[in-house]
mmCIF file with all atom_site columns, C-alpha atoms in Angstrom:
data_model
loop_
_atom_site.group_PDB
_atom_site.id
_atom_site.type_symbol
_atom_site.label_atom_id
_atom_site.label_alt_id
_atom_site.label_comp_id
_atom_site.label_asym_id
_atom_site.label_entity_id
_atom_site.label_seq_id
_atom_site.pdbx_PDB_ins_code
_atom_site.Cartn_x
_atom_site.Cartn_y
_atom_site.Cartn_z
_atom_site.occupancy
_atom_site.B_iso_or_equiv
_atom_site.pdbx_formal_charge
_atom_site.auth_seq_id
_atom_site.auth_comp_id
_atom_site.auth_asym_id
_atom_site.auth_atom_id
_atom_site.pdbx_PDB_model_num
ATOM 1   C CA . MET A 1 1   ? 92.271 15.906 182.118 1.00 0.00 ? 1   MET A CA 1
ATOM 2   C CA . LYS A 1 2   ? 90.857 14.827 179.155 1.00 0.00 ? 2   LYS A CA 1
ATOM 3   C CA . LYS A 1 3   ? 91.679 16.240 175.663 1.00 0.00 ? 3   LYS A CA 1
ATOM 4   C CA . LEU A 1 4   ? 89.094 17.540 173.671 1.00 0.00 ? 4   LEU A CA 1
ATOM 5   C CA . HIS A 1 5   ? 88.202 17.142 170.151 1.00 0.00 ? 5   HIS A CA 1
ATOM 6   C CA . PRO A 1 6   ? 88.656 20.909 167.779 1.00 0.00 ? 6   PRO A CA 1
ATOM 7   C CA . ASP A 1 7   ? 85.362 20.485 166.452 1.00 0.00 ? 7   ASP A CA 1
ATOM 8   C CA . ARG A 1 8   ? 83.461 20.146 169.649 1.00 0.00 ? 8   ARG A CA 1
ATOM 9   C CA . VAL A 1 9   ? 85.093 23.223 171.161 1.00 0.00 ? 9   VAL A CA 1
ATOM 10  C CA . ARG A 1 10  ? 84.731 25.074 167.862 1.00 0.00 ? 10  ARG A CA 1
ATOM 11  C CA . ILE A 1 11  ? 80.838 24.188 167.896 1.00 0.00 ? 11  ILE A CA 1
ATOM 12  C CA . ALA A 1 12  ? 80.219 25.277 172.508 1.00 0.00 ? 12  ALA A CA 1
ATOM 13  C CA . LYS A 1 13  ? 82.776 28.257 170.616 1.00 0.00 ? 13  LYS A CA 1
ATOM 14  C CA . ARG A 1 14  ? 79.849 29.289 168.689 1.00 0.00 ? 14  ARG A CA 1
ATOM 15  C CA . ILE A 1 15  ? 76.232 27.864 170.570 1.00 0.00 ? 15  ILE A CA 1
ATOM 16  C CA . ALA A 1 16  ? 77.609 30.278 173.251 1.00 0.00 ? 16  ALA A CA 1
ATOM 17  C CA . ARG A 1 17  ? 78.398 33.247 171.479 1.00 0.00 ? 17  ARG A CA 1
ATOM 18  C CA . GLU A 1 18  ? 74.612 33.254 170.526 1.00 0.00 ? 18  GLU A CA 1
ATOM 19  C CA . LEU A 1 19  ? 73.267 32.496 173.684 1.00 0.00 ? 19  LEU A CA 1
ATOM 20  C CA . GLN A 1 20  ? 71.982 35.683 175.411 1.00 0.00 ? 20  GLN A CA 1
ATOM 21  C CA . SER A 1 21  ? 72.293 37.299 178.829 1.00 0.00 ? 21  SER A CA 1
ATOM 22  C CA . GLY A 1 22  ? 68.395 37.277 181.201 1.00 0.00 ? 22  GLY A CA 1
ATOM 23  C CA . THR A 1 23  ? 67.416 33.285 179.458 1.00 0.00 ? 23  THR A CA 1
ATOM 24  C CA . VAL A 1 24  ? 67.854 29.923 181.058 1.00 0.00 ? 24  VAL A CA 1
ATOM 25  C CA . VAL A 1 25  ? 69.242 27.531 178.824 1.00 0.00 ? 25  VAL A CA 1
ATOM 26  C CA . ASN A 1 26  ? 69.457 23.741 179.494 1.00 0.00 ? 26  ASN A CA 1
ATOM 27  C CA . LEU A 1 27  ? 72.558 21.572 178.646 1.00 0.00 ? 27  LEU A CA 1
ATOM 28  C CA . GLY A 1 28  ? 71.888 17.913 176.552 1.00 0.00 ? 28  GLY A CA 1
ATOM 29  C CA . VAL A 1 29  ? 74.720 15.695 177.353 1.00 0.00 ? 29  VAL A CA 1
ATOM 30  C CA . GLY A 1 30  ? 77.898 15.388 174.761 1.00 0.00 ? 30  GLY A CA 1
ATOM 31  C CA . ILE A 1 31  ? 79.028 18.702 173.163 1.00 0.00 ? 31  ILE A CA 1
ATOM 32  C CA . PRO A 1 32  ? 76.395 20.884 175.182 1.00 0.00 ? 32  PRO A CA 1
ATOM 33  C CA . THR A 1 33  ? 77.838 21.211 178.545 1.00 0.00 ? 33  THR A CA 1
ATOM 34  C CA . LEU A 1 34  ? 81.131 22.264 177.558 1.00 0.00 ? 34  LEU A CA 1
ATOM 35  C CA . ILE A 1 35  ? 79.294 25.550 176.173 1.00 0.00 ? 35  ILE A CA 1
ATOM 36  C CA . PRO A 1 36  ? 79.610 26.754 180.362 1.00 0.00 ? 36  PRO A CA 1
ATOM 37  C CA . ASP A 1 37  ? 83.274 27.194 180.107 1.00 0.00 ? 37  ASP A CA 1
ATOM 38  C CA . TYR A 1 38  ? 83.245 29.810 176.395 1.00 0.00 ? 38  TYR A CA 1
ATOM 39  C CA . LEU A 1 39  ? 81.067 32.139 178.148 1.00 0.00 ? 39  LEU A CA 1
ATOM 40  C CA . ARG A 1 40  ? 81.603 36.118 177.947 1.00 0.00 ? 40  ARG A CA 1
ATOM 41  C CA . PRO A 1 41  ? 81.955 37.262 181.980 1.00 0.00 ? 41  PRO A CA 1
ATOM 42  C CA . ASP A 1 42  ? 79.349 39.426 180.779 1.00 0.00 ? 42  ASP A CA 1
ATOM 43  C CA . GLN A 1 43  ? 77.251 36.937 180.003 1.00 0.00 ? 43  GLN A CA 1
ATOM 44  C CA . GLU A 1 44  ? 74.816 36.781 182.662 1.00 0.00 ? 44  GLU A CA 1
ATOM 45  C CA . VAL A 1 45  ? 73.055 32.988 181.143 1.00 0.00 ? 45  VAL A CA 1
ATOM 46  C CA . PHE A 1 46  ? 71.210 30.837 183.707 1.00 0.00 ? 46  PHE A CA 1
ATOM 47  C CA . LEU A 1 47  ? 71.875 27.110 182.716 1.00 0.00 ? 47  LEU A CA 1
ATOM 48  C CA . GLN A 1 48  ? 70.021 24.831 183.492 1.00 0.00 ? 48  GLN A CA 1
ATOM 49  C CA . SER A 1 49  ? 70.327 20.679 184.019 1.00 0.00 ? 49  SER A CA 1
ATOM 50  C CA . GLU A 1 50  ? 67.668 18.190 183.894 1.00 0.00 ? 50  GLU A CA 1
ATOM 51  C CA . ASN A 1 51  ? 68.793 16.272 187.089 1.00 0.00 ? 51  ASN A CA 1
ATOM 52  C CA . GLY A 1 52  ? 68.653 18.911 189.247 1.00 0.00 ? 52  GLY A CA 1
ATOM 53  C CA . LEU A 1 53  ? 70.845 22.698 188.765 1.00 0.00 ? 53  LEU A CA 1
ATOM 54  C CA . LEU A 1 54  ? 70.038 26.363 187.857 1.00 0.00 ? 54  LEU A CA 1
ATOM 55  C CA . GLY A 1 55  ? 73.255 28.436 187.606 1.00 0.00 ? 55  GLY A CA 1
ATOM 56  C CA . MET A 1 56  ? 75.739 25.477 185.912 1.00 0.00 ? 56  MET A CA 1
ATOM 57  C CA . GLY A 1 57  ? 78.824 26.984 185.865 1.00 0.00 ? 57  GLY A CA 1
ATOM 58  C CA . PRO A 1 58  ? 83.148 26.461 183.896 1.00 0.00 ? 58  PRO A CA 1
ATOM 59  C CA . THR A 1 59  ? 84.590 22.773 184.384 1.00 0.00 ? 59  THR A CA 1
ATOM 60  C CA . PRO A 1 60  ? 86.153 23.315 188.389 1.00 0.00 ? 60  PRO A CA 1
ATOM 61  C CA . THR A 1 61  ? 90.007 22.705 188.501 1.00 0.00 ? 61  THR A CA 1
ATOM 62  C CA . PRO A 1 62  ? 91.165 19.804 189.768 1.00 0.00 ? 62  PRO A CA 1
ATOM 63  C CA . ASP A 1 63  ? 91.260 20.981 193.160 1.00 0.00 ? 63  ASP A CA 1
ATOM 64  C CA . ASP A 1 64  ? 87.585 21.782 193.471 1.00 0.00 ? 64  ASP A CA 1
ATOM 65  C CA . ILE A 1 65  ? 85.863 19.102 192.307 1.00 0.00 ? 65  ILE A CA 1
ATOM 66  C CA . ASP A 1 66  ? 82.502 18.135 193.141 1.00 0.00 ? 66  ASP A CA 1
ATOM 67  C CA . MET A 1 67  ? 81.205 14.647 191.858 1.00 0.00 ? 67  MET A CA 1
ATOM 68  C CA . ASP A 1 68  ? 77.853 15.150 193.894 1.00 0.00 ? 68  ASP A CA 1
ATOM 69  C CA . LEU A 1 69  ? 78.676 18.376 191.110 1.00 0.00 ? 69  LEU A CA 1
ATOM 70  C CA . ILE A 1 70  ? 77.790 17.382 187.879 1.00 0.00 ? 70  ILE A CA 1
ATOM 71  C CA . SER A 1 71  ? 76.489 17.578 183.814 1.00 0.00 ? 71  SER A CA 1
ATOM 72  C CA . ALA A 1 72  ? 73.719 15.902 182.010 1.00 0.00 ? 72  ALA A CA 1
ATOM 73  C CA . SER A 1 73  ? 77.167 14.212 181.261 1.00 0.00 ? 73  SER A CA 1
ATOM 74  C CA . LYS A 1 74  ? 77.571 12.903 184.708 1.00 0.00 ? 74  LYS A CA 1
ATOM 75  C CA . TYR A 1 75  ? 81.380 15.371 184.368 1.00 0.00 ? 75  TYR A CA 1
ATOM 76  C CA . PRO A 1 76  ? 81.568 17.539 187.525 1.00 0.00 ? 76  PRO A CA 1
ATOM 77  C CA . VAL A 1 77  ? 80.352 21.564 187.213 1.00 0.00 ? 77  VAL A CA 1
ATOM 78  C CA . SER A 1 78  ? 80.991 24.496 189.393 1.00 0.00 ? 78  SER A CA 1
ATOM 79  C CA . LEU A 1 79  ? 77.975 26.384 191.118 1.00 0.00 ? 79  LEU A CA 1
ATOM 80  C CA . ALA A 1 80  ? 77.834 30.024 189.512 1.00 0.00 ? 80  ALA A CA 1
ATOM 81  C CA . PRO A 1 81  ? 76.784 32.728 191.859 1.00 0.00 ? 81  PRO A CA 1
ATOM 82  C CA . GLY A 1 82  ? 73.044 32.660 193.124 1.00 0.00 ? 82  GLY A CA 1
ATOM 83  C CA . ALA A 1 83  ? 72.770 28.747 191.678 1.00 0.00 ? 83  ALA A CA 1
ATOM 84  C CA . SER A 1 84  ? 69.990 26.358 193.002 1.00 0.00 ? 84  SER A CA 1
ATOM 85  C CA . LEU A 1 85  ? 70.252 22.156 193.490 1.00 0.00 ? 85  LEU A CA 1
ATOM 86  C CA . PHE A 1 86  ? 66.162 20.236 193.278 1.00 0.00 ? 86  PHE A CA 1
ATOM 87  C CA . SER A 1 87  ? 65.289 16.971 192.650 1.00 0.00 ? 87  SER A CA 1
ATOM 88  C CA . SER A 1 88  ? 65.040 15.816 189.124 1.00 0.00 ? 88  SER A CA 1
ATOM 89  C CA . ALA A 1 89  ? 60.970 16.093 189.109 1.00 0.00 ? 89  ALA A CA 1
ATOM 90  C CA . ASP A 1 90  ? 61.744 19.794 189.617 1.00 0.00 ? 90  ASP A CA 1
ATOM 91  C CA . SER A 1 91  ? 63.722 19.969 187.156 1.00 0.00 ? 91  SER A CA 1
ATOM 92  C CA . PHE A 1 92  ? 61.088 17.862 184.795 1.00 0.00 ? 92  PHE A CA 1
ATOM 93  C CA . VAL A 1 93  ? 58.759 20.993 186.224 1.00 0.00 ? 93  VAL A CA 1
ATOM 94  C CA . MET A 1 94  ? 60.887 23.445 184.890 1.00 0.00 ? 94  MET A CA 1
ATOM 95  C CA . ILE A 1 95  ? 60.574 21.590 181.150 1.00 0.00 ? 95  ILE A CA 1
ATOM 96  C CA . ARG A 1 96  ? 57.225 21.132 180.411 1.00 0.00 ? 96  ARG A CA 1
ATOM 97  C CA . GLY A 1 97  ? 56.407 24.359 182.231 1.00 0.00 ? 97  GLY A CA 1
ATOM 98  C CA . GLY A 1 98  ? 57.952 26.315 179.301 1.00 0.00 ? 98  GLY A CA 1
ATOM 99  C CA . HIS A 1 99  ? 60.294 28.157 181.636 1.00 0.00 ? 99  HIS A CA 1
ATOM 100 C CA . ILE A 1 100 ? 63.271 26.841 179.172 1.00 0.00 ? 100 ILE A CA 1
ATOM 101 C CA . ASP A 1 101 ? 64.447 29.206 177.053 1.00 0.00 ? 101 ASP A CA 1
ATOM 102 C CA . VAL A 1 102 ? 66.793 27.210 174.465 1.00 0.00 ? 102 VAL A CA 1
ATOM 103 C CA . ALA A 1 103 ? 67.029 23.935 174.894 1.00 0.00 ? 103 ALA A CA 1
ATOM 104 C CA . VAL A 1 104 ? 71.177 22.875 173.217 1.00 0.00 ? 104 VAL A CA 1
ATOM 105 C CA . LEU A 1 105 ? 70.535 19.253 172.123 1.00 0.00 ? 105 LEU A CA 1
ATOM 106 C CA . GLY A 1 106 ? 73.377 16.267 170.907 1.00 0.00 ? 106 GLY A CA 1
ATOM 107 C CA . ALA A 1 107 ? 71.329 14.921 168.115 1.00 0.00 ? 107 ALA A CA 1
ATOM 108 C CA . LEU A 1 108 ? 71.903 11.148 166.284 1.00 0.00 ? 108 LEU A CA 1
ATOM 109 C CA . GLN A 1 109 ? 70.603 12.753 163.353 1.00 0.00 ? 109 GLN A CA 1
ATOM 110 C CA . VAL A 1 110 ? 68.695 15.837 162.363 1.00 0.00 ? 110 VAL A CA 1
ATOM 111 C CA . SER A 1 111 ? 66.555 16.413 159.326 1.00 0.00 ? 111 SER A CA 1
ATOM 112 C CA . GLU A 1 112 ? 65.671 19.115 156.017 1.00 0.00 ? 112 GLU A CA 1
ATOM 113 C CA . THR A 1 113 ? 62.778 20.005 157.865 1.00 0.00 ? 113 THR A CA 1
ATOM 114 C CA . GLY A 1 114 ? 64.306 20.377 161.338 1.00 0.00 ? 114 GLY A CA 1
ATOM 115 C CA . GLU A 1 115 ? 63.126 16.825 163.015 1.00 0.00 ? 115 GLU A CA 1
ATOM 116 C CA . ILE A 1 116 ? 65.410 16.117 165.858 1.00 0.00 ? 116 ILE A CA 1
ATOM 117 C CA . ALA A 1 117 ? 66.739 11.879 166.376 1.00 0.00 ? 117 ALA A CA 1
ATOM 118 C CA . ASN A 1 118 ? 69.122 11.204 169.176 1.00 0.00 ? 118 ASN A CA 1
ATOM 119 C CA . TRP A 1 119 ? 68.179 8.792  171.127 1.00 0.00 ? 119 TRP A CA 1
ATOM 120 C CA . ALA A 1 120 ? 68.641 5.586  169.840 1.00 0.00 ? 120 ALA A CA 1
ATOM 121 C CA . VAL A 1 121 ? 69.594 3.156  166.494 1.00 0.00 ? 121 VAL A CA 1
ATOM 122 C CA . PRO A 1 122 ? 67.613 0.989  165.164 1.00 0.00 ? 122 PRO A CA 1
ATOM 123 C CA . GLY A 1 123 ? 69.860 -2.396 166.578 1.00 0.00 ? 123 GLY A CA 1
ATOM 124 C CA . GLU A 1 124 ? 71.887 -1.795 168.771 1.00 0.00 ? 124 GLU A CA 1
ATOM 125 C CA . ASP A 1 125 ? 71.305 -0.908 172.559 1.00 0.00 ? 125 ASP A CA 1
ATOM 126 C CA . ILE A 1 126 ? 68.402 2.120  173.250 1.00 0.00 ? 126 ILE A CA 1
ATOM 127 C CA . LEU A 1 127 ? 70.340 5.447  174.149 1.00 0.00 ? 127 LEU A CA 1
ATOM 128 C CA . GLY A 1 128 ? 68.142 6.409  176.800 1.00 0.00 ? 128 GLY A CA 1
ATOM 129 C CA . VAL A 1 129 ? 65.312 8.922  175.695 1.00 0.00 ? 129 VAL A CA 1
ATOM 130 C CA . GLY A 1 130 ? 66.459 11.477 179.203 1.00 0.00 ? 130 GLY A CA 1
ATOM 131 C CA . GLY A 1 131 ? 64.788 15.042 178.360 1.00 0.00 ? 131 GLY A CA 1
ATOM 132 C CA . ALA A 1 132 ? 65.077 14.385 174.978 1.00 0.00 ? 132 ALA A CA 1
ATOM 133 C CA . MET A 1 133 ? 61.136 14.332 174.088 1.00 0.00 ? 133 MET A CA 1
ATOM 134 C CA . ASP A 1 134 ? 60.109 17.074 177.176 1.00 0.00 ? 134 ASP A CA 1
ATOM 135 C CA . LEU A 1 135 ? 62.335 19.704 176.215 1.00 0.00 ? 135 LEU A CA 1
ATOM 136 C CA . VAL A 1 136 ? 62.537 19.523 172.237 1.00 0.00 ? 136 VAL A CA 1
ATOM 137 C CA . PRO A 1 137 ? 58.065 20.376 172.765 1.00 0.00 ? 137 PRO A CA 1
ATOM 138 C CA . GLY A 1 138 ? 58.361 21.973 175.948 1.00 0.00 ? 138 GLY A CA 1
ATOM 139 C CA . ALA A 1 139 ? 61.990 24.815 175.459 1.00 0.00 ? 139 ALA A CA 1
ATOM 140 C CA . LYS A 1 140 ? 61.137 27.713 173.777 1.00 0.00 ? 140 LYS A CA 1
ATOM 141 C CA . LYS A 1 141 ? 63.586 27.568 171.169 1.00 0.00 ? 141 LYS A CA 1
ATOM 142 C CA . ILE A 1 142 ? 66.164 24.225 169.813 1.00 0.00 ? 142 ILE A CA 1
ATOM 143 C CA . ILE A 1 143 ? 70.117 24.443 169.022 1.00 0.00 ? 143 ILE A CA 1
ATOM 144 C CA . ILE A 1 144 ? 71.361 21.303 167.749 1.00 0.00 ? 144 ILE A CA 1
ATOM 145 C CA . ALA A 1 145 ? 75.486 20.700 169.009 1.00 0.00 ? 145 ALA A CA 1
ATOM 146 C CA . ILE A 1 146 ? 76.550 18.106 166.436 1.00 0.00 ? 146 ILE A CA 1
ATOM 147 C CA . THR A 1 147 ? 80.096 16.980 164.186 1.00 0.00 ? 147 THR A CA 1
ATOM 148 C CA . HIS A 1 148 ? 79.240 17.303 160.235 1.00 0.00 ? 148 HIS A CA 1
ATOM 149 C CA . VAL A 1 149 ? 78.714 13.267 159.800 1.00 0.00 ? 149 VAL A CA 1
ATOM 150 C CA . ALA A 1 150 ? 79.415 10.361 162.121 1.00 0.00 ? 150 ALA A CA 1
ATOM 151 C CA . LYS A 1 151 ? 82.656 8.532  163.043 1.00 0.00 ? 151 LYS A CA 1
ATOM 152 C CA . GLU A 1 152 ? 82.121 6.067  160.139 1.00 0.00 ? 152 GLU A CA 1
ATOM 153 C CA . GLY A 1 153 ? 81.536 9.288  157.044 1.00 0.00 ? 153 GLY A CA 1
ATOM 154 C CA . GLN A 1 154 ? 77.699 8.931  157.222 1.00 0.00 ? 154 GLN A CA 1
ATOM 155 C CA . PRO A 1 155 ? 76.188 12.925 156.766 1.00 0.00 ? 155 PRO A CA 1
ATOM 156 C CA . LYS A 1 156 ? 74.056 13.902 160.013 1.00 0.00 ? 156 LYS A CA 1
ATOM 157 C CA . LEU A 1 157 ? 72.316 15.982 158.391 1.00 0.00 ? 157 LEU A CA 1
ATOM 158 C CA . VAL A 1 158 ? 70.050 14.495 156.234 1.00 0.00 ? 158 VAL A CA 1
ATOM 159 C CA . ARG A 1 159 ? 66.264 14.268 153.978 1.00 0.00 ? 159 ARG A CA 1
ATOM 160 C CA . GLU A 1 160 ? 64.315 12.306 156.588 1.00 0.00 ? 160 GLU A CA 1
ATOM 161 C CA . LEU A 1 161 ? 65.178 10.577 159.530 1.00 0.00 ? 161 LEU A CA 1
ATOM 162 C CA . THR A 1 162 ? 65.852 7.766  159.243 1.00 0.00 ? 162 THR A CA 1
ATOM 163 C CA . TYR A 1 163 ? 66.675 6.507  163.131 1.00 0.00 ? 163 TYR A CA 1
ATOM 164 C CA . PRO A 1 164 ? 63.342 7.482  165.616 1.00 0.00 ? 164 PRO A CA 1
ATOM 165 C CA . THR A 1 165 ? 62.021 11.196 165.821 1.00 0.00 ? 165 THR A CA 1
ATOM 166 C CA . SER A 1 166 ? 62.871 12.374 168.833 1.00 0.00 ? 166 SER A CA 1
ATOM 167 C CA . GLY A 1 167 ? 59.193 14.779 168.659 1.00 0.00 ? 167 GLY A CA 1
ATOM 168 C CA . ILE A 1 168 ? 57.610 16.583 166.101 1.00 0.00 ? 168 ILE A CA 1
ATOM 169 C CA . ARG A 1 169 ? 58.710 19.819 166.476 1.00 0.00 ? 169 ARG A CA 1
ATOM 170 C CA . SER A 1 170 ? 61.620 21.493 165.184 1.00 0.00 ? 170 SER A CA 1
ATOM 171 C CA . ALA A 1 171 ? 65.149 22.610 165.724 1.00 0.00 ? 171 ALA A CA 1
ATOM 172 C CA . GLU A 1 172 ? 65.696 26.366 165.166 1.00 0.00 ? 172 GLU A CA 1
ATOM 173 C CA . MET A 1 173 ? 69.348 26.419 164.341 1.00 0.00 ? 173 MET A CA 1
ATOM 174 C CA . ILE A 1 174 ? 72.324 23.856 163.964 1.00 0.00 ? 174 ILE A CA 1
ATOM 175 C CA . VAL A 1 175 ? 75.922 24.649 164.460 1.00 0.00 ? 175 VAL A CA 1
ATOM 176 C CA . THR A 1 176 ? 78.155 21.960 162.938 1.00 0.00 ? 176 THR A CA 1
ATOM 177 C CA . GLU A 1 177 ? 82.403 22.276 163.163 1.00 0.00 ? 177 GLU A CA 1
ATOM 178 C CA . LYS A 1 178 ? 81.693 23.482 158.810 1.00 0.00 ? 178 LYS A CA 1
ATOM 179 C CA . GLY A 1 179 ? 78.677 25.658 159.812 1.00 0.00 ? 179 GLY A CA 1
ATOM 180 C CA . VAL A 1 180 ? 75.580 26.610 161.334 1.00 0.00 ? 180 VAL A CA 1
ATOM 181 C CA . PHE A 1 181 ? 71.781 25.586 159.499 1.00 0.00 ? 181 PHE A CA 1
ATOM 182 C CA . THR A 1 182 ? 68.980 27.895 160.177 1.00 0.00 ? 182 THR A CA 1
ATOM 183 C CA . VAL A 1 183 ? 65.197 25.662 159.827 1.00 0.00 ? 183 VAL A CA 1
ATOM 184 C CA . GLU A 1 184 ? 62.641 28.465 158.710 1.00 0.00 ? 184 GLU A CA 1
ATOM 185 C CA . ASN A 1 185 ? 59.310 27.732 156.880 1.00 0.00 ? 185 ASN A CA 1
ATOM 186 C CA . GLY A 1 186 ? 60.273 24.045 156.826 1.00 0.00 ? 186 GLY A CA 1
ATOM 187 C CA . GLN A 1 187 ? 63.087 25.015 154.921 1.00 0.00 ? 187 GLN A CA 1
ATOM 188 C CA . LEU A 1 188 ? 66.409 24.880 155.304 1.00 0.00 ? 188 LEU A CA 1
ATOM 189 C CA . PHE A 1 189 ? 69.577 27.399 155.074 1.00 0.00 ? 189 PHE A CA 1
ATOM 190 C CA . LEU A 1 190 ? 73.483 27.179 155.567 1.00 0.00 ? 190 LEU A CA 1
ATOM 191 C CA . LYS A 1 191 ? 73.618 30.671 157.549 1.00 0.00 ? 191 LYS A CA 1
ATOM 192 C CA . GLU A 1 192 ? 77.750 30.611 157.853 1.00 0.00 ? 192 GLU A CA 1
ATOM 193 C CA . ILE A 1 193 ? 80.131 28.362 156.922 1.00 0.00 ? 193 ILE A CA 1
ATOM 194 C CA . ALA A 1 194 ? 83.883 27.651 158.424 1.00 0.00 ? 194 ALA A CA 1
ATOM 195 C CA . GLU A 1 195 ? 86.340 29.163 157.111 1.00 0.00 ? 195 GLU A CA 1
ATOM 196 C CA . ASP A 1 196 ? 89.163 26.194 156.445 1.00 0.00 ? 196 ASP A CA 1
ATOM 197 C CA . CYS A 1 197 ? 85.971 23.998 154.941 1.00 0.00 ? 197 CYS A CA 1
ATOM 198 C CA . SER A 1 198 ? 84.945 25.299 151.386 1.00 0.00 ? 198 SER A CA 1
ATOM 199 C CA . LEU A 1 199 ? 80.342 25.811 150.275 1.00 0.00 ? 199 LEU A CA 1
ATOM 200 C CA . ASP A 1 200 ? 81.665 22.282 147.564 1.00 0.00 ? 200 ASP A CA 1
ATOM 201 C CA . GLU A 1 201 ? 83.222 20.578 150.998 1.00 0.00 ? 201 GLU A CA 1
ATOM 202 C CA . ILE A 1 202 ? 79.851 20.948 152.168 1.00 0.00 ? 202 ILE A CA 1
ATOM 203 C CA . ARG A 1 203 ? 77.546 20.136 150.094 1.00 0.00 ? 203 ARG A CA 1
ATOM 204 C CA . ARG A 1 204 ? 78.779 16.381 149.239 1.00 0.00 ? 204 ARG A CA 1
ATOM 205 C CA . LEU A 1 205 ? 79.141 15.811 153.774 1.00 0.00 ? 205 LEU A CA 1
ATOM 206 C CA . THR A 1 206 ? 75.367 16.519 153.026 1.00 0.00 ? 206 THR A CA 1
ATOM 207 C CA . GLU A 1 207 ? 72.310 14.661 152.681 1.00 0.00 ? 207 GLU A CA 1
ATOM 208 C CA . ALA A 1 208 ? 69.693 17.294 153.257 1.00 0.00 ? 208 ALA A CA 1
ATOM 209 C CA . ARG A 1 209 ? 68.629 19.729 150.515 1.00 0.00 ? 209 ARG A CA 1
ATOM 210 C CA . PHE A 1 210 ? 69.809 23.157 151.486 1.00 0.00 ? 210 PHE A CA 1
ATOM 211 C CA . GLU A 1 211 ? 68.980 26.888 149.807 1.00 0.00 ? 211 GLU A CA 1
ATOM 212 C CA . LEU A 1 212 ? 72.664 29.806 151.126 1.00 0.00 ? 212 LEU A CA 1
ATOM 213 C CA . ALA A 1 213 ? 71.172 32.541 153.340 1.00 0.00 ? 213 ALA A CA 1
ATOM 214 C CA . ARG A 1 214 ? 71.343 35.645 151.239 1.00 0.00 ? 214 ARG A CA 1
ATOM 215 C CA . ASP A 1 215 ? 73.420 37.188 153.935 1.00 0.00 ? 215 ASP A CA 1
ATOM 216 C CA . LEU A 1 216 ? 75.668 34.197 154.260 1.00 0.00 ? 216 LEU A CA 1
ATOM 217 C CA . ARG A 1 217 ? 79.067 35.047 155.742 1.00 0.00 ? 217 ARG A CA 1
ATOM 218 C CA . THR A 1 218 ? 81.838 33.323 157.717 1.00 0.00 ? 218 THR A CA 1
ATOM 219 C CA . MET A 1 219 ? 81.764 31.482 161.322 1.00 0.00 ? 219 MET A CA 1
ATOM 220 C CA . VAL A 1 220 ? 83.116 32.949 163.791 1.00 0.00 ? 220 VAL A CA 1
ATOM 221 C CA . TRP A 1 221 ? 84.159 31.661 166.785 1.00 0.00 ? 221 TRP A CA 1
#
């Protein structure tokens, strides 16, 4: 099994803590698909995948892998008790009908007002829109799961998007390995800082302008 980068695990663990029992949660491609492995047993969260699954469970053991059961990232998953399988068309009916409480999405960039770009880089082959164009307007809440900077070191939290937008709807929360941000009335707030990170480091690696929350605290995952 591929070894997971600790930054990605940290992000997935922190978002797992945020999900409330009884909610229907769509998990997008990338970091979001790690979340099932970090939910507590008492968290009755209904995980949905756009390829036609409601009731996604954690990563199966090697002996239990069935490649007919995969996440949006095409990694093997298990089925939770009571899980349902259906067509991707029915999955998008759920999304467009407003039945998704939370969408956890990856992103290439997020603006300081919470606008998301997560499907294309100018001048490169199109990644594919996937479900983002439906999830951005359709989900009741959007949480973004991203590393703080790109592989080349560019900030992912920017003043304005330079990549194509995924829609005018804003994310409510952005979680990176360095901290947790929220968007409130079009303004970005830093709510939590990772214990191994400083405010100066976050300022240096964040192009977007942000304010400090009054209850700024240490990030727990």
